[in-house]
C-alpha cells in the first residue's frame, strides 16, 4: 500500500510506502529538512507536522493513519506540539494521503515565490485618515455627549466633514478612551464617513495590506497608508492546496463535506492572518494599526473566503453569488488586524473572471488607451481581456496548473532546486540548464517546462501533434516498445533526488491542453470583438515574469506577434490591489470597469472545439496580423 | 442576624431572620405562593428561585448564603432546577440579602402593571417592506450574479429603488435560498436601502416590537408592521432591580464590579428576549419575522443595554457617551428575533433626559402647538418639559421611587393586594379604601399613598412641614413619647399580611422629597423659559394614569392650575416608541426634537435649594397663574 504525501510549504508531492519513514521520502526527493543525527533519533531536529486529509468527522478513535508516536519522540516534542500532530520524520510512517508541513521553511520560500510587480507610482488618496485632536472637556455649561464632542472636534479641522458614524464596538469604549487619554487623542476616520479608532495621541501610524489571493499562492504587501511606502511583502502557499490544486476540486470539497465551506474558508483566513501577523511582527508594527485590507482573487477564492456558497460558479451557467465591490468589517471575517477596520474585495467581472482580473486591468489601464491590448493573465486559471478605451471583452479558460509547474511528473514550484532555464544542444541533444538556488536539480518549474518543450519542438524531437518523434535516437530519449516515452533532462547521478528527472509524454499533453485553452480563448475573444488588430500583448501573472518570451511565443502559448510588442508586467493583480488600497478613486474605477467589461463565454462559441484542437498543435498555435 | 429579601416579580421587600424559612416570610407578608401541604414538605408546590446579590466572583465554594438543599427538595426538583438555584420555600433559609423569584407570577402581574396608553392613531409608513418576486433563472445568455438578479427584480416593482445593500450573513446563504425556493421568494427590504431577508414566497408577515425600557418595568408591544395592528402587549419587571432600585445604584454596580456592565446588560437583554419570545409564541408568530425593534428608555438604561459605559452620566457634568439616534443589528446586541433585523434607540436629549422623554414628546407633540404645555413624566426619575412650537425646555429631577410605591414601609407595586384609593372620614378619622384584585390589603401603591397623604393633609393630621400633628387624637395615630409616629391605615385583623399597614413619618418625608424635586424642577424650568403662562399640564407615565388628579394637585405634586387643564396621557413613552416603529417620518422627527429641546440643569440655578424646600411643604407646593 502506498499513499500520496504533499510537503508544504514546498508544494512537493511524493509517494510513501508502508515501510518507509517520512525521512526516507524527504531524502529521496531532496527536500531540505534538518536531521543532524542522520535519522538515528538522537537529535530531534527533523520535526514535521502531519495534516491528514480525511475530514475529522469521518474518523473514529481507533482509526490509525500513522504509526503511534514513540517515547523517544515525546522526549523531543512539547505537549502543544504533540497535540498539534508534530512528529519526528525519522520515526513517522504514514498510511493515508496526507500533507506534511515542514516548519520554518516558509522563510526560505518567500523570496522566491514572491511576485515581481512593476511597482507603479501611485497617488496617495487612501480611505483612511488620522487626526490629532485636543478636545474640550465637558462642563456643566458644555454637556455635549462624548461622541458629538469628538465629531465636532474633527469637523473643526476637516471642513469637508459634517457628520460621522462610529463603529458600535468602538463606541462602547469611547467614554473611557477619551478620559483615559485626558481628551488628547488620535482619531482614525474612514471614507470621511466613519470613526474607526480613537487612540493615544502618541499613535498616528496607519497601515493597510493588499493581498493577491491565488488558488496556489497568497502574496501580501504591508503598506504605510500615509505615504504609500511598501513596508514589506510576504507570500505563502495557499494551505487549501491539500484539498486539491484547482478551484473545481475546492468547490467539490465544499459541496461534498458538511462544513466543507467553513473548513476551507477558515484555512485561508488563517493563512492571511499568518501573513499579516508575520509582516507586522518583523517590522515592529502593531496589528491594531492595520485598518484596511484590499483583496483580489478569483471568484471561487473570493466566495470561499467570504463563506459564500461557490457551488453555482462551478457549473453552467457559472453564476456567482455576488459580483459587486464588497466591504465588510475585518472582524466579520476573522481577520486579526484592527477590529474596527475593513476588508474590501474588488468586484468580479463574471463567473470565472474575478477581482484579480479587475486588478490587472486597474494596473494596466487598457480602458484608457487607444491601442488594442490583449491581456493574458496565466495562473491555474487563465484570464484574457481584449480591447481598448472604447470596449473591453474578457473571457476565462481552464489552463490547469501545468504552466505553474504543478501536476507534471517532475514539476515543482519556482523554488530552490527547480530547473528554470533549459537549452538543448542541436547535435548532441544534451541539455544545459539553470537551477534556482544553485543546488542540485530536484524538478522543473513552469519557465523550465516551456524552455524544454520549445527546445524539443525546435529540434523536432516533438512532432506537431505533441507526440515524441520515435525516429530520433539519443540516450536521452527512453523508448518502450520502440516508441519514445520520455526525455531525460537530468540523470540520476546529477540530480538532487537520486532519480532521473524526465519529461514524459503526459507532461507534454498537459502543456498542450493549457496552451490549447489559451489559444481558443484568445482567438474566439478577438473574433467576437470584431477588432482586427492587436497592438500589444500584455503578459501578467507571476508565471509570466519568469518565462522566456521567445520560447513561449514559439510553442504558441499566445498569438504570434513581434517580440517587442509583448510586454511582461509581472503580478499586475497585486499591483492593482495596491492601487485600490492606496487610492479611493482607483477603487471607484474598479467598480466601473467591472461593470463595463463584456464577458464572453468562449466555450459557447461555435468554433470552440475546432480552435481548441488547433491550438494544441506545435510549433505554432495562433497567428494573427 | 437578619437580611433583606426582595420577592420578584412582585417587587416586595421583606426581612428574614436566621431561623425563618422563606415560606414563613411569604405567609407573613401575604405573598401568593402555592403551598398545598401547608409547609409540611409533602406537596413540592412552593418552588422558588434564589438569586443572591453577591457577585459570583467574590464567592468561594465554601461560602454559604443559604442552608444546603435537602433530600426531600431534590425529590421534587429537576436537575436543571437545582442547577438554577430552585428550592422549596418551606425548606429554605437565607443568610444574605437576596432576591427570591416566584415562578409563574409574571402572568398575574402583567395585566396590572401594563401601561395604559392613549392608543394614538398612527399612519403606517414602516421602515420594513416586503415584495413577492418571481425571478428569472440564470442562463448562459443571462449570467447576472444572484445578488444583482435579486436587486433587479425588486427595482422592477419598486421604481424608487435603484440599488440595495444586502446583509453579509444573509448574502452567505443567498444562492442556496434562491434555488431552494425555485426563484420564487418573498424579500424584506429596510429603508429602501438594504435587503434584510429572502424567504419562501409563502411567507409575507413582518412584525416589529416597541419597548419602553424603564428602570423598574419593561413594557413591550408586538405590532404587525403591515397594518400597524397591535398583536399583543406584555410587561415584566426589569430584572436589574436586584442590583438596586434606581439608576445610580445600577451605575455604581457597573463601576464597582469587573464585568458589572456586561452582567447588567445581559440581564436586561434576557428580559427583552423573554418578552419577545413569549409574545411571539403565544400568538404563533415566528420570531424570525420580527425585523425591527424600537426601544425608548432613560439614558442610563440605554447605555447599560448597549454596553456603553454609564459612569459619566452619573456624575457632574452628567455627560452621556452618545445622544444621537442609534441603530444596530439585532444580533449585535444578542436580541433573538430576525438575525438580519435592526434595533433602534431613539435619541437622548441630555444627560438624564433620555429617549423615553423624546418618545413622550413624539406622542404629545407640544412642539407643534401654540399653547404652552408643561409635560411631567413621573417615574423613578422625573422628566419635565415646558414650551410650545417656538421653543422647548427640559429638565430632570430625582423623584426617587416613592411615588411608584417602592421604598415606603408598606409600599408595593400596583398589583393584587395594593391599596389604590383611600378616603378618611372627617370626624372619625377612619379610612375607607379600595384594593386591587378584591383581596385583603397587603400594602399601598403610588396612587394610594397620594390619596392617604392628601387626606391626612386635608384633615390637618399632617402639618405644613410634613410632620404629624401631635395634637390630634385617634386610635389610628400611634404615638411614641407623645409624638405621633404613624397612621394606621389597616389593622392587622383586616390586613392580608397579619400586621398593621401604616404610613410612617419617613414615608411622608419620601413623598415630600419627591414632590420637592418636581416642584423645584417645574418652577425653575418655567422661570428659565421666561414664559409666564401654562396652558396645559400633561401628566405622563404609568403612575400618572392611576392617581387622583385632585389629590395630587392638592398635595402640590405639580403646579396649581384648573383641574380641567390637567390631562393624563398614560404611558406616552410607549406610544412614542410605537410611532417611531411604525412611521419613519416620526423617527426623523424624533431626531430633530432631540436636538431642538434645550436642556436646563435646574440644580445649577441660583434658587434651586430655596425652591426645593418650599416645594416640600403642604398643602400647596407651587402656584402659577
PDB file of C-alpha atoms in Angstrom, chain B residues 6-172:
ATOM      1  CA  UNK B   6     -36.952  41.118  47.601  1.00  0.00           C
ATOM      2  CA  UNK B   7     -39.679  38.982  46.125  1.00  0.00           C
ATOM      3  CA  UNK B   8     -39.889  39.248  42.352  1.00  0.00           C
ATOM      4  CA  UNK B   9     -41.746  39.860  40.104  1.00  0.00           C
ATOM      5  CA  UNK B  10     -43.811  41.383  42.909  1.00  0.00           C
ATOM      6  CA  UNK B  11     -41.134  43.855  43.972  1.00  0.00           C
ATOM      7  CA  UNK B  12     -41.984  43.248  47.632  1.00  0.00           C
ATOM      8  CA  UNK B  13     -39.185  43.730  50.171  1.00  0.00           C
ATOM      9  CA  UNK B  14     -39.168  41.808  53.429  1.00  0.00           C
ATOM     10  CA  UNK B  15     -36.842  40.988  56.299  1.00  0.00           C
ATOM     11  CA  UNK B  16     -35.914  37.389  57.045  1.00  0.00           C
ATOM     12  CA  UNK B  17     -34.298  36.132  60.230  1.00  0.00           C
ATOM     13  CA  UNK B  18     -31.822  33.336  60.512  1.00  0.00           C
ATOM     14  CA  UNK B  19     -34.329  30.834  61.873  1.00  0.00           C
ATOM     15  CA  UNK B  20     -37.168  31.636  59.483  1.00  0.00           C
ATOM     16  CA  UNK B  21     -37.901  29.834  56.261  1.00  0.00           C
ATOM     17  CA  UNK B  22     -38.790  31.725  53.135  1.00  0.00           C
ATOM     18  CA  UNK B  23     -42.294  30.280  53.429  1.00  0.00           C
ATOM     19  CA  UNK B  24     -42.658  31.893  56.864  1.00  0.00           C
ATOM     20  CA  UNK B  25     -41.912  35.281  55.322  1.00  0.00           C
ATOM     21  CA  UNK B  26     -44.154  34.639  52.334  1.00  0.00           C
ATOM     22  CA  UNK B  27     -47.064  33.940  54.647  1.00  0.00           C
ATOM     23  CA  UNK B  28     -46.302  36.818  56.988  1.00  0.00           C
ATOM     24  CA  UNK B  29     -46.326  39.266  54.057  1.00  0.00           C
ATOM     25  CA  UNK B  30     -49.358  37.843  52.334  1.00  0.00           C
ATOM     26  CA  UNK B  31     -47.450  36.910  49.218  1.00  0.00           C
ATOM     27  CA  UNK B  32     -49.247  34.434  47.000  1.00  0.00           C
ATOM     28  CA  UNK B  33     -47.318  31.160  46.736  1.00  0.00           C
ATOM     29  CA  UNK B  34     -48.838  27.776  46.202  1.00  0.00           C
ATOM     30  CA  UNK B  35     -48.185  25.592  49.251  1.00  0.00           C
ATOM     31  CA  UNK B  36     -50.924  22.989  49.193  1.00  0.00           C
ATOM     32  CA  UNK B  37     -49.468  20.916  52.031  1.00  0.00           C
ATOM     33  CA  UNK B  38     -49.210  23.888  54.358  1.00  0.00           C
ATOM     34  CA  UNK B  39     -45.438  23.779  54.628  1.00  0.00           C
ATOM     35  CA  UNK B  40     -45.090  20.113  55.514  1.00  0.00           C
ATOM     36  CA  UNK B  41     -42.706  19.440  52.664  1.00  0.00           C
ATOM     37  CA  UNK B  42     -45.008  16.929  51.015  1.00  0.00           C
ATOM     38  CA  UNK B  43     -46.540  18.766  48.045  1.00  0.00           C
ATOM     39  CA  UNK B  44     -43.463  20.292  46.380  1.00  0.00           C
ATOM     40  CA  UNK B  45     -45.550  23.212  45.121  1.00  0.00           C
ATOM     41  CA  UNK B  46     -43.767  26.101  46.838  1.00  0.00           C
ATOM     42  CA  UNK B  47     -40.961  26.313  44.305  1.00  0.00           C
ATOM     43  CA  UNK B  48     -38.872  29.474  44.361  1.00  0.00           C
ATOM     44  CA  UNK B  49     -35.651  30.552  42.714  1.00  0.00           C
ATOM     45  CA  UNK B  50     -32.933  32.172  44.819  1.00  0.00           C
ATOM     46  CA  UNK B  51     -30.805  34.888  43.290  1.00  0.00           C
ATOM     47  CA  UNK B  52     -28.074  36.089  45.564  1.00  0.00           C
ATOM     48  CA  UNK B  53     -26.891  39.649  45.175  1.00  0.00           C
ATOM     49  CA  UNK B  54     -23.269  38.884  45.831  1.00  0.00           C
ATOM     50  CA  UNK B  55     -21.211  38.918  42.623  1.00  0.00           C
ATOM     51  CA  UNK B  56     -20.191  35.392  41.874  1.00  0.00           C
ATOM     52  CA  UNK B  57     -16.564  36.417  41.519  1.00  0.00           C
ATOM     53  CA  UNK B  58     -16.417  37.159  45.222  1.00  0.00           C
ATOM     54  CA  UNK B  59     -17.792  33.827  46.275  1.00  0.00           C
ATOM     55  CA  UNK B  60     -15.669  30.906  47.171  1.00  0.00           C
ATOM     56  CA  UNK B  61     -17.007  27.411  47.239  1.00  0.00           C
ATOM     57  CA  UNK B  62     -17.251  27.238  50.981  1.00  0.00           C
ATOM     58  CA  UNK B  63     -19.366  30.353  51.084  1.00  0.00           C
ATOM     59  CA  UNK B  64     -22.888  29.623  52.309  1.00  0.00           C
ATOM     60  CA  UNK B  65     -25.674  32.092  51.696  1.00  0.00           C
ATOM     61  CA  UNK B  66     -28.447  29.642  52.401  1.00  0.00           C
ATOM     62  CA  UNK B  67     -28.930  26.304  54.079  1.00  0.00           C
ATOM     63  CA  UNK B  68     -27.987  23.323  51.909  1.00  0.00           C
ATOM     64  CA  UNK B  69     -30.609  21.726  49.732  1.00  0.00           C
ATOM     65  CA  UNK B  70     -32.347  18.776  51.435  1.00  0.00           C
ATOM     66  CA  UNK B  71     -33.024  15.303  50.117  1.00  0.00           C
ATOM     67  CA  UNK B  72     -36.757  15.938  50.096  1.00  0.00           C
ATOM     68  CA  UNK B  73     -36.334  19.016  47.915  1.00  0.00           C
ATOM     69  CA  UNK B  74     -34.183  17.062  45.486  1.00  0.00           C
ATOM     70  CA  UNK B  75     -37.094  14.683  45.072  1.00  0.00           C
ATOM     71  CA  UNK B  76     -39.349  17.499  43.885  1.00  0.00           C
ATOM     72  CA  UNK B  77     -36.877  19.431  41.733  1.00  0.00           C
ATOM     73  CA  UNK B  78     -35.424  18.605  38.328  1.00  0.00           C
ATOM     74  CA  UNK B  79     -31.684  18.635  37.778  1.00  0.00           C
ATOM     75  CA  UNK B  80     -31.954  21.854  35.788  1.00  0.00           C
ATOM     76  CA  UNK B  81     -33.954  23.452  38.563  1.00  0.00           C
ATOM     77  CA  UNK B  82     -31.331  22.505  41.130  1.00  0.00           C
ATOM     78  CA  UNK B  83     -28.551  23.929  38.959  1.00  0.00           C
ATOM     79  CA  UNK B  84     -30.547  27.124  38.598  1.00  0.00           C
ATOM     80  CA  UNK B  85     -30.913  27.525  42.341  1.00  0.00           C
ATOM     81  CA  UNK B  86     -34.536  26.467  42.665  1.00  0.00           C
ATOM     82  CA  UNK B  87     -35.628  25.490  46.160  1.00  0.00           C
ATOM     83  CA  UNK B  88     -38.808  24.757  48.091  1.00  0.00           C
ATOM     84  CA  UNK B  89     -39.733  27.788  50.187  1.00  0.00           C
ATOM     85  CA  UNK B  90     -40.691  25.628  53.169  1.00  0.00           C
ATOM     86  CA  UNK B  91     -37.147  24.282  53.487  1.00  0.00           C
ATOM     87  CA  UNK B  92     -35.125  27.352  52.568  1.00  0.00           C
ATOM     88  CA  UNK B  93     -33.328  29.636  54.967  1.00  0.00           C
ATOM     89  CA  UNK B  94     -31.366  32.581  53.664  1.00  0.00           C
ATOM     90  CA  UNK B  95     -28.375  34.248  55.326  1.00  0.00           C
ATOM     91  CA  UNK B  96     -27.714  37.126  52.957  1.00  0.00           C
ATOM     92  CA  UNK B  97     -29.611  39.851  51.133  1.00  0.00           C
ATOM     93  CA  UNK B  98     -31.163  38.090  48.186  1.00  0.00           C
ATOM     94  CA  UNK B  99     -33.808  38.212  45.550  1.00  0.00           C
ATOM     95  CA  UNK B 100     -36.387  35.447  45.569  1.00  0.00           C
ATOM     96  CA  UNK B 101     -38.125  34.846  42.307  1.00  0.00           C
ATOM     97  CA  UNK B 102     -41.584  33.304  42.438  1.00  0.00           C
ATOM     98  CA  UNK B 103     -42.186  31.494  39.151  1.00  0.00           C
ATOM     99  CA  UNK B 104     -45.429  31.843  37.235  1.00  0.00           C
ATOM    100  CA  UNK B 105     -46.340  35.071  38.949  1.00  0.00           C
ATOM    101  CA  UNK B 106     -45.423  37.125  35.890  1.00  0.00           C
ATOM    102  CA  UNK B 107     -48.712  36.336  34.240  1.00  0.00           C
ATOM    103  CA  UNK B 108     -50.684  37.535  37.182  1.00  0.00           C
ATOM    104  CA  UNK B 109     -48.727  40.758  37.192  1.00  0.00           C
ATOM    105  CA  UNK B 110     -48.846  41.605  33.572  1.00  0.00           C
ATOM    106  CA  UNK B 111     -52.350  42.947  33.198  1.00  0.00           C
ATOM    107  CA  UNK B 112     -51.942  45.129  36.185  1.00  0.00           C
ATOM    108  CA  UNK B 113     -48.602  46.731  35.536  1.00  0.00           C
ATOM    109  CA  UNK B 114     -49.273  47.068  31.831  1.00  0.00           C
ATOM    110  CA  UNK B 115     -49.080  50.593  30.610  1.00  0.00           C
ATOM    111  CA  UNK B 116     -52.265  52.428  29.851  1.00  0.00           C
ATOM    112  CA  UNK B 117     -51.525  54.385  26.710  1.00  0.00           C
ATOM    113  CA  UNK B 118     -53.799  56.505  24.588  1.00  0.00           C
ATOM    114  CA  UNK B 119     -53.560  54.253  21.533  1.00  0.00           C
ATOM    115  CA  UNK B 120     -52.933  57.139  19.170  1.00  0.00           C
ATOM    116  CA  UNK B 121     -53.945  56.696  15.585  1.00  0.00           C
ATOM    117  CA  UNK B 122     -50.752  56.129  13.575  1.00  0.00           C
ATOM    118  CA  UNK B 123     -50.163  56.485   9.829  1.00  0.00           C
ATOM    119  CA  UNK B 124     -48.344  53.341   8.712  1.00  0.00           C
ATOM    120  CA  UNK B 125     -45.063  54.124   6.994  1.00  0.00           C
ATOM    121  CA  UNK B 126     -42.754  51.472   8.337  1.00  0.00           C
ATOM    122  CA  UNK B 127     -39.083  51.100   7.504  1.00  0.00           C
ATOM    123  CA  UNK B 128     -39.751  47.500   6.513  1.00  0.00           C
ATOM    124  CA  UNK B 129     -41.353  46.479   3.215  1.00  0.00           C
ATOM    125  CA  UNK B 130     -41.804  43.120   1.553  1.00  0.00           C
ATOM    126  CA  UNK B 131     -42.033  42.038  -2.060  1.00  0.00           C
ATOM    127  CA  UNK B 132     -43.212  38.803  -3.623  1.00  0.00           C
ATOM    128  CA  UNK B 133     -40.889  38.103  -6.527  1.00  0.00           C
ATOM    129  CA  UNK B 134     -40.629  35.597  -9.313  1.00  0.00           C
ATOM    130  CA  UNK B 135     -37.057  35.912 -10.514  1.00  0.00           C
ATOM    131  CA  UNK B 136     -35.720  34.953 -13.908  1.00  0.00           C
ATOM    132  CA  UNK B 137     -33.391  31.973 -13.635  1.00  0.00           C
ATOM    133  CA  UNK B 138     -29.775  32.309 -14.790  1.00  0.00           C
ATOM    134  CA  UNK B 139     -28.825  31.018 -18.201  1.00  0.00           C
ATOM    135  CA  UNK B 140     -25.772  31.120 -20.414  1.00  0.00           C
ATOM    136  CA  UNK B 141     -27.264  34.234 -22.008  1.00  0.00           C
ATOM    137  CA  UNK B 142     -28.125  35.873 -18.678  1.00  0.00           C
ATOM    138  CA  UNK B 143     -25.369  35.202 -16.200  1.00  0.00           C
ATOM    139  CA  UNK B 144     -26.010  38.090 -13.810  1.00  0.00           C
ATOM    140  CA  UNK B 145     -24.907  37.221 -10.279  1.00  0.00           C
ATOM    141  CA  UNK B 146     -27.547  36.175  -7.778  1.00  0.00           C
ATOM    142  CA  UNK B 147     -27.492  39.390  -5.793  1.00  0.00           C
ATOM    143  CA  UNK B 148     -27.844  41.611  -8.883  1.00  0.00           C
ATOM    144  CA  UNK B 149     -30.617  39.388 -10.179  1.00  0.00           C
ATOM    145  CA  UNK B 150     -32.484  39.869  -6.936  1.00  0.00           C
ATOM    146  CA  UNK B 151     -31.937  43.632  -6.845  1.00  0.00           C
ATOM    147  CA  UNK B 152     -33.063  43.982 -10.469  1.00  0.00           C
ATOM    148  CA  UNK B 153     -36.270  42.112  -9.673  1.00  0.00           C
ATOM    149  CA  UNK B 154     -37.023  44.418  -6.751  1.00  0.00           C
ATOM    150  CA  UNK B 155     -36.246  47.564  -8.730  1.00  0.00           C
ATOM    151  CA  UNK B 156     -38.654  46.418 -11.392  1.00  0.00           C
ATOM    152  CA  UNK B 157     -41.598  46.534  -8.974  1.00  0.00           C
ATOM    153  CA  UNK B 158     -40.329  49.376  -6.787  1.00  0.00           C
ATOM    154  CA  UNK B 159     -39.331  52.155  -9.137  1.00  0.00           C
ATOM    155  CA  UNK B 160     -38.000  54.397  -6.377  1.00  0.00           C
ATOM    156  CA  UNK B 161     -35.201  51.942  -5.643  1.00  0.00           C
ATOM    157  CA  UNK B 162     -32.088  51.872  -7.783  1.00  0.00           C
ATOM    158  CA  UNK B 163     -29.683  49.817  -5.695  1.00  0.00           C
ATOM    159  CA  UNK B 164     -29.705  47.879  -2.442  1.00  0.00           C
ATOM    160  CA  UNK B 165     -27.184  46.630   0.068  1.00  0.00           C
ATOM    161  CA  UNK B 166     -27.509  43.140   1.458  1.00  0.00           C
ATOM    162  CA  UNK B 167     -26.721  41.882   4.926  1.00  0.00           C
ATOM    163  CA  UNK B 168     -23.434  39.964   4.740  1.00  0.00           C
ATOM    164  CA  UNK B 169     -24.688  36.983   6.721  1.00  0.00           C
ATOM    165  CA  UNK B 170     -27.754  36.808   4.504  1.00  0.00           C
ATOM    166  CA  UNK B 171     -25.582  37.015   1.409  1.00  0.00           C
ATOM    167  CA  UNK B 172     -23.751  33.914   2.611  1.00  0.00           C
TER     168      UNK B 172
END
